Amino acid sequence: MTTPAEATEAAHHGYISDKDRYLARLKRIEGQARGIHRMVEEEKYCIDILTQVSALTSALRGVALGLLDDHMKHCVVDAAQLGGDEAEAKMKEASDAIARLVRS
């Protein structure tokens, strides 16, 4: 029996059609993180740094929610249609991911 991770690697990931969009967003996020680093080095005002940290957090949350949505629409739906242990494993995996996002 294959694990959910092994089965996922054999199939295409749900985000594959938006891969370029995700990569572009992540590149912008990298730039934001470097900007915050530079602000701390240059001893900028605390509130200005916190504002940028908030923007970075929001951008990361957007990526996470997009990936979760893609995962639910593709990986979870596909597994649910097959049923059995794979469906249960994907539902648990999605539920755990949602719990991690809610805690963060």
XYZ file of N, CA, C and O in Angstrom:
416
model
N 0.845 -1.188 0.000
C 0.000 0.000 0.000
C 0.885 1.245 0.000
O 1.871 1.326 0.710
N 0.529 2.239 -0.797
C 1.312 3.470 -0.850
C 0.805 4.452 0.192
O -0.361 4.454 0.564
N 1.721 5.285 0.654
C 1.340 6.335 1.601
C 0.714 7.484 0.818
O 0.908 7.588 -0.400
N -0.015 8.386 1.486
C -0.592 9.535 0.786
C 0.474 10.379 0.079
O 0.256 10.852 -1.021
N 1.631 10.529 0.711
C 2.703 11.324 0.097
C 3.206 10.655 -1.179
O 3.457 11.312 -2.187
N 3.351 9.320 -1.154
C 3.812 8.603 -2.346
C 2.785 8.681 -3.465
O 3.133 8.878 -4.626
N 1.523 8.555 -3.114
C 0.466 8.646 -4.117
C 0.422 10.036 -4.719
O 0.206 10.196 -5.921
N 0.620 11.056 -3.903
C 0.614 12.432 -4.379
C 1.766 12.676 -5.338
O 1.608 13.355 -6.347
N 2.933 12.118 -5.037
C 4.081 12.318 -5.912
C 3.869 11.675 -7.268
O 4.389 12.138 -8.272
N 3.088 10.591 -7.326
C 2.825 9.918 -8.591
C 1.855 10.735 -9.442
O 1.875 10.652 -10.656
N 0.988 11.532 -8.838
C 0.013 12.355 -9.535
C 0.525 13.786 -9.629
O 1.498 14.146 -8.985
N -0.167 14.588 -10.447
C 0.191 16.008 -10.519
C -0.370 16.719 -9.307
O -1.455 16.412 -8.828
N 0.359 17.712 -8.835
C -0.105 18.502 -7.702
C -1.193 19.455 -8.169
O -1.169 19.934 -9.298
N -2.123 19.756 -7.280
C -3.235 20.624 -7.626
C -2.823 22.023 -8.038
O -3.490 22.668 -8.821
N -1.702 22.493 -7.529
C -1.270 23.862 -7.816
C -0.508 23.983 -9.130
O -0.161 25.091 -9.545
N -0.278 22.877 -9.824
C 0.606 22.884 -10.991
C 0.153 23.879 -12.065
O 0.985 24.516 -12.703
N -1.159 24.060 -12.230
C -1.635 24.991 -13.260
C -1.363 26.447 -12.871
O -1.341 27.323 -13.731
N -1.155 26.705 -11.576
C -0.865 28.056 -11.099
C 0.572 28.188 -10.613
O 0.903 29.141 -9.908
N 1.418 27.259 -10.988
C 2.796 27.232 -10.487
C 3.515 28.553 -10.726
O 4.149 29.090 -9.801
N 3.409 29.098 -11.925
C 4.106 30.357 -12.233
C 3.604 31.504 -11.361
O 4.386 32.334 -10.903
N 2.299 31.521 -11.109
C 1.718 32.565 -10.258
C 2.224 32.427 -8.823
O 2.596 33.419 -8.190
N 2.282 31.187 -8.329
C 2.812 30.966 -6.980
C 4.280 31.368 -6.897
O 4.706 31.998 -5.930
N 5.054 31.002 -7.904
C 6.480 31.355 -7.894
C 6.670 32.867 -7.905
O 7.546 33.393 -7.205
N 5.852 33.573 -8.676
C 5.949 35.040 -8.717
C 5.591 35.635 -7.356
O 6.274 36.554 -6.873
N 4.541 35.101 -6.728
C 4.155 35.597 -5.404
C 5.260 35.328 -4.385
O 5.567 36.176 -3.548
N 5.843 34.141 -4.450
C 6.916 33.796 -3.512
C 8.149 34.655 -3.731
O 8.837 35.022 -2.773
N 8.421 35.018 -4.971
C 9.551 35.909 -5.252
C 9.313 37.285 -4.628
O 10.219 37.875 -4.045
N 8.076 37.766 -4.712
C 7.741 39.050 -4.064
C 7.881 38.932 -2.550
O 8.366 39.850 -1.886
N 7.456 37.808 -2.004
C 7.570 37.585 -0.561
C 9.032 37.573 -0.140
O 9.396 38.150 0.893
N 9.880 36.933 -0.946
C 11.328 36.959 -0.660
C 11.829 38.394 -0.594
O 12.605 38.764 0.290
N 11.390 39.206 -1.546
C 11.796 40.611 -1.562
C 11.317 41.352 -0.323
O 12.052 42.168 0.247
N 10.099 41.051 0.098
C 9.580 41.678 1.325
C 10.432 41.283 2.528
O 10.750 42.120 3.371
N 10.794 40.002 2.618
C 11.607 39.535 3.752
C 12.974 40.227 3.739
O 13.468 40.658 4.786
N 13.576 40.349 2.552
C 14.864 41.053 2.459
C 14.709 42.518 2.860
O 15.578 43.091 3.510
N 13.576 43.114 2.479
C 13.319 44.503 2.844
C 13.212 44.683 4.352
O 13.732 45.649 4.916
N 12.559 43.745 5.013
C 12.452 43.810 6.480
C 13.834 43.655 7.105
O 14.186 44.374 8.046
N 14.622 42.748 6.572
C 15.993 42.549 7.063
C 16.779 43.858 6.951
O 17.460 44.280 7.889
N 16.645 44.494 5.810
C 17.347 45.757 5.574
C 16.851 46.841 6.544
O 17.639 47.622 7.078
N 15.553 46.876 6.789
C 14.996 47.867 7.713
C 15.570 47.700 9.116
O 15.897 48.692 9.775
N 15.715 46.446 9.547
C 16.294 46.202 10.875
C 17.759 46.615 10.883
O 18.222 47.273 11.821
N 18.496 46.259 9.830
C 19.911 46.655 9.749
C 20.059 48.166 9.824
O 20.982 48.678 10.452
N 19.150 48.874 9.154
C 19.216 50.334 9.105
C 18.517 50.993 10.302
O 18.390 52.218 10.349
N 18.065 50.162 11.252
C 17.435 50.631 12.486
C 16.253 51.558 12.222
O 16.108 52.612 12.836
N 15.383 51.123 11.320
C 14.174 51.902 11.013
C 13.209 51.848 12.194
O 13.339 51.033 13.102
N 12.211 52.685 12.147
C 11.207 52.806 13.210
C 10.446 51.482 13.381
O 10.039 50.852 12.407
N 10.265 51.086 14.643
C 9.649 49.792 14.990
C 8.307 49.574 14.302
O 8.038 48.509 13.759
N 7.453 50.578 14.345
C 6.111 50.444 13.788
C 6.171 50.224 12.278
O 5.390 49.447 11.724
N 7.114 50.882 11.612
C 7.270 50.674 10.169
C 7.679 49.234 9.874
O 7.185 48.624 8.921
N 8.561 48.689 10.693
C 8.993 47.295 10.511
C 7.816 46.362 10.778
O 7.562 45.428 10.003
N 7.082 46.621 11.853
C 5.926 45.789 12.180
C 4.864 45.824 11.073
O 4.223 44.814 10.779
N 4.699 46.971 10.453
C 3.760 47.095 9.336
C 4.186 46.177 8.190
O 3.359 45.482 7.591
N 5.488 46.150 7.910
C 5.995 45.285 6.839
C 5.894 43.811 7.215
O 5.620 42.961 6.364
N 6.120 43.485 8.485
C 5.964 42.103 8.953
C 4.515 41.668 8.773
O 4.232 40.544 8.327
N 3.581 42.544 9.079
C 2.164 42.240 8.901
C 1.840 41.987 7.428
O 1.101 41.052 7.094
N 2.390 42.803 6.544
C 2.165 42.616 5.104
C 2.752 41.284 4.630
O 2.132 40.572 3.837
N 3.932 40.945 5.134
C 4.574 39.676 4.774
C 3.755 38.491 5.273
O 3.533 37.519 4.543
N 3.272 38.595 6.493
C 2.438 37.534 7.068
C 1.174 37.341 6.236
O 0.771 36.212 5.943
N 0.568 38.429 5.832
C -0.637 38.369 5.010
C -0.346 37.727 3.651
O -1.139 36.915 3.157
N 0.780 38.075 3.059
C 1.152 37.501 1.765
C 1.386 35.991 1.885
O 0.935 35.216 1.036
N 2.058 35.570 2.939
C 2.283 34.134 3.157
C 0.962 33.408 3.402
O 0.749 32.299 2.903
N 0.076 34.032 4.166
C -1.231 33.432 4.424
C -1.990 33.257 3.107
O -2.645 32.241 2.884
N -1.883 34.228 2.225
C -2.536 34.136 0.912
C -2.026 32.960 0.103
O -2.809 32.242 -0.524
N -0.723 32.753 0.114
C -0.142 31.606 -0.588
C -0.636 30.308 0.049
O -1.057 29.377 -0.648
N -0.615 30.259 1.369
C -1.047 29.047 2.073
C -2.506 28.726 1.767
O -2.850 27.566 1.491
N -3.374 29.725 1.792
C -4.790 29.486 1.522
C -5.018 29.064 0.079
O -5.872 28.216 -0.199
N -4.252 29.632 -0.836
C -4.353 29.223 -2.237
C -3.937 27.778 -2.428
O -4.604 27.007 -3.138
N -2.823 27.398 -1.813
C -2.355 26.014 -1.904
C -3.352 25.057 -1.265
O -3.629 23.973 -1.805
N -3.917 25.452 -0.135
C -4.909 24.611 0.528
C -6.140 24.448 -0.361
O -6.666 23.340 -0.519
N -6.590 25.527 -0.960
C -7.741 25.467 -1.861
C -7.456 24.529 -3.034
O -8.292 23.684 -3.378
N -6.288 24.667 -3.641
C -5.906 23.777 -4.744
C -5.851 22.325 -4.283
O -6.297 21.420 -4.993
N -5.313 22.111 -3.094
C -5.213 20.751 -2.554
C -6.608 20.148 -2.366
O -6.846 18.996 -2.737
N -7.516 20.939 -1.823
C -8.873 20.446 -1.596
C -9.577 20.143 -2.930
O -10.235 19.117 -3.058
N -9.417 21.025 -3.906
C -10.106 20.863 -5.189
C -9.553 19.704 -6.014
O -10.280 19.149 -6.842
N -8.299 19.373 -5.810
C -7.690 18.342 -6.645
C -7.404 17.073 -5.856
O -8.065 16.056 -6.045
N -6.441 17.137 -4.976
C -5.971 15.942 -4.264
C -7.059 15.314 -3.406
O -7.274 14.101 -3.458
N -7.756 16.135 -2.629
C -8.771 15.598 -1.722
C -9.977 15.095 -2.510
O -10.484 14.004 -2.237
N -10.428 15.865 -3.486
C -11.579 15.431 -4.294
C -11.252 14.139 -5.031
O -12.060 13.198 -5.042
N -10.071 14.054 -5.632
C -9.676 12.828 -6.343
C -9.662 11.631 -5.396
O -10.166 10.557 -5.728
N -9.091 11.812 -4.209
C -9.025 10.718 -3.237
C -10.420 10.344 -2.749
O -10.729 9.159 -2.584
N -11.276 11.342 -2.545
C -12.640 11.066 -2.079
C -13.416 10.251 -3.105
O -14.190 9.361 -2.742
N -13.176 10.524 -4.372
C -13.858 9.763 -5.421
C -13.403 8.313 -5.437
O -14.194 7.423 -5.736
N -12.136 8.083 -5.095
C -11.622 6.713 -5.029
C -12.102 6.000 -3.770
O -12.281 4.783 -3.765
N -12.287 6.764 -2.698
C -12.763 6.208 -1.432
C -11.684 5.440 -0.693
O -10.501 5.470 -1.046
N -12.070 4.756 0.351
C -11.174 3.904 1.115
C -10.174 4.661 1.966
O -10.392 5.806 2.363
N -9.063 3.975 2.237
C -8.028 4.525 3.111
C -7.418 5.803 2.554
O -7.091 6.717 3.310
N -7.264 5.868 1.254
C -6.674 7.055 0.630
C -7.536 8.290 0.902
O -7.023 9.360 1.213
N -8.844 8.141 0.792
C -9.758 9.258 1.041
C -9.646 9.712 2.491
O -9.558 10.917 2.769
N -9.647 8.775 3.397
C -9.528 9.118 4.819
C -8.202 9.803 5.107
O -8.150 10.777 5.859
N -7.126 9.304 4.510
C -5.798 9.888 4.726
C -5.741 11.322 4.198
O -5.189 12.212 4.859
N -6.308 11.565 3.019
C -6.294 12.922 2.448
C -7.147 13.883 3.270
O -6.784 15.048 3.444
N -8.270 13.408 3.763
C -9.113 14.262 4.601
C -8.385 14.620 5.897
O -8.410 15.767 6.331
N -7.735 13.650 6.500
C -6.968 13.906 7.731
C -5.829 14.874 7.449
O -5.592 15.811 8.218
N -5.141 14.652 6.352
C -4.034 15.529 5.957
C -4.528 16.973 5.783
O -3.903 17.915 6.280
N -5.656 17.156 5.103
C -6.212 18.493 4.891
C -6.659 19.104 6.216
O -6.403 20.284 6.488
N -7.300 18.305 7.053
C -7.748 18.786 8.353
C -6.560 19.232 9.212
O -6.605 20.281 9.860
N -5.492 18.453 9.202
C -4.282 18.811 9.952
C -3.669 20.108 9.422
O -3.207 20.950 10.193
N -3.661 20.263 8.097
C -3.108 21.484 7.496
C -3.940 22.702 7.895
O -3.392 23.767 8.218
N -5.252 22.548 7.907
C -6.131 23.646 8.303
C -5.868 24.008 9.779
O -5.775 25.182 10.120
N -5.726 22.994 10.611
C -5.450 23.240 12.030
C -4.138 24.007 12.204
O -4.061 24.934 13.016
N -3.115 23.646 11.433
C -1.834 24.370 11.527
C -2.003 25.827 11.096
O -1.443 26.730 11.716
N -2.775 26.051 10.041
C -2.988 27.428 9.577
C -3.769 28.249 10.593
O -3.479 29.431 10.800
N -4.737 27.638 11.222
C -5.531 28.344 12.222
C -4.684 28.712 13.432
O -4.827 29.796 13.999
N -3.769 27.823 13.810
C -2.899 28.097 14.965
C -1.865 29.171 14.674
O -1.395 29.842 15.585
N -1.495 29.340 13.426
C -0.417 30.290 13.110
C -0.902 31.707 13.016
O -2.017 32.040 13.031
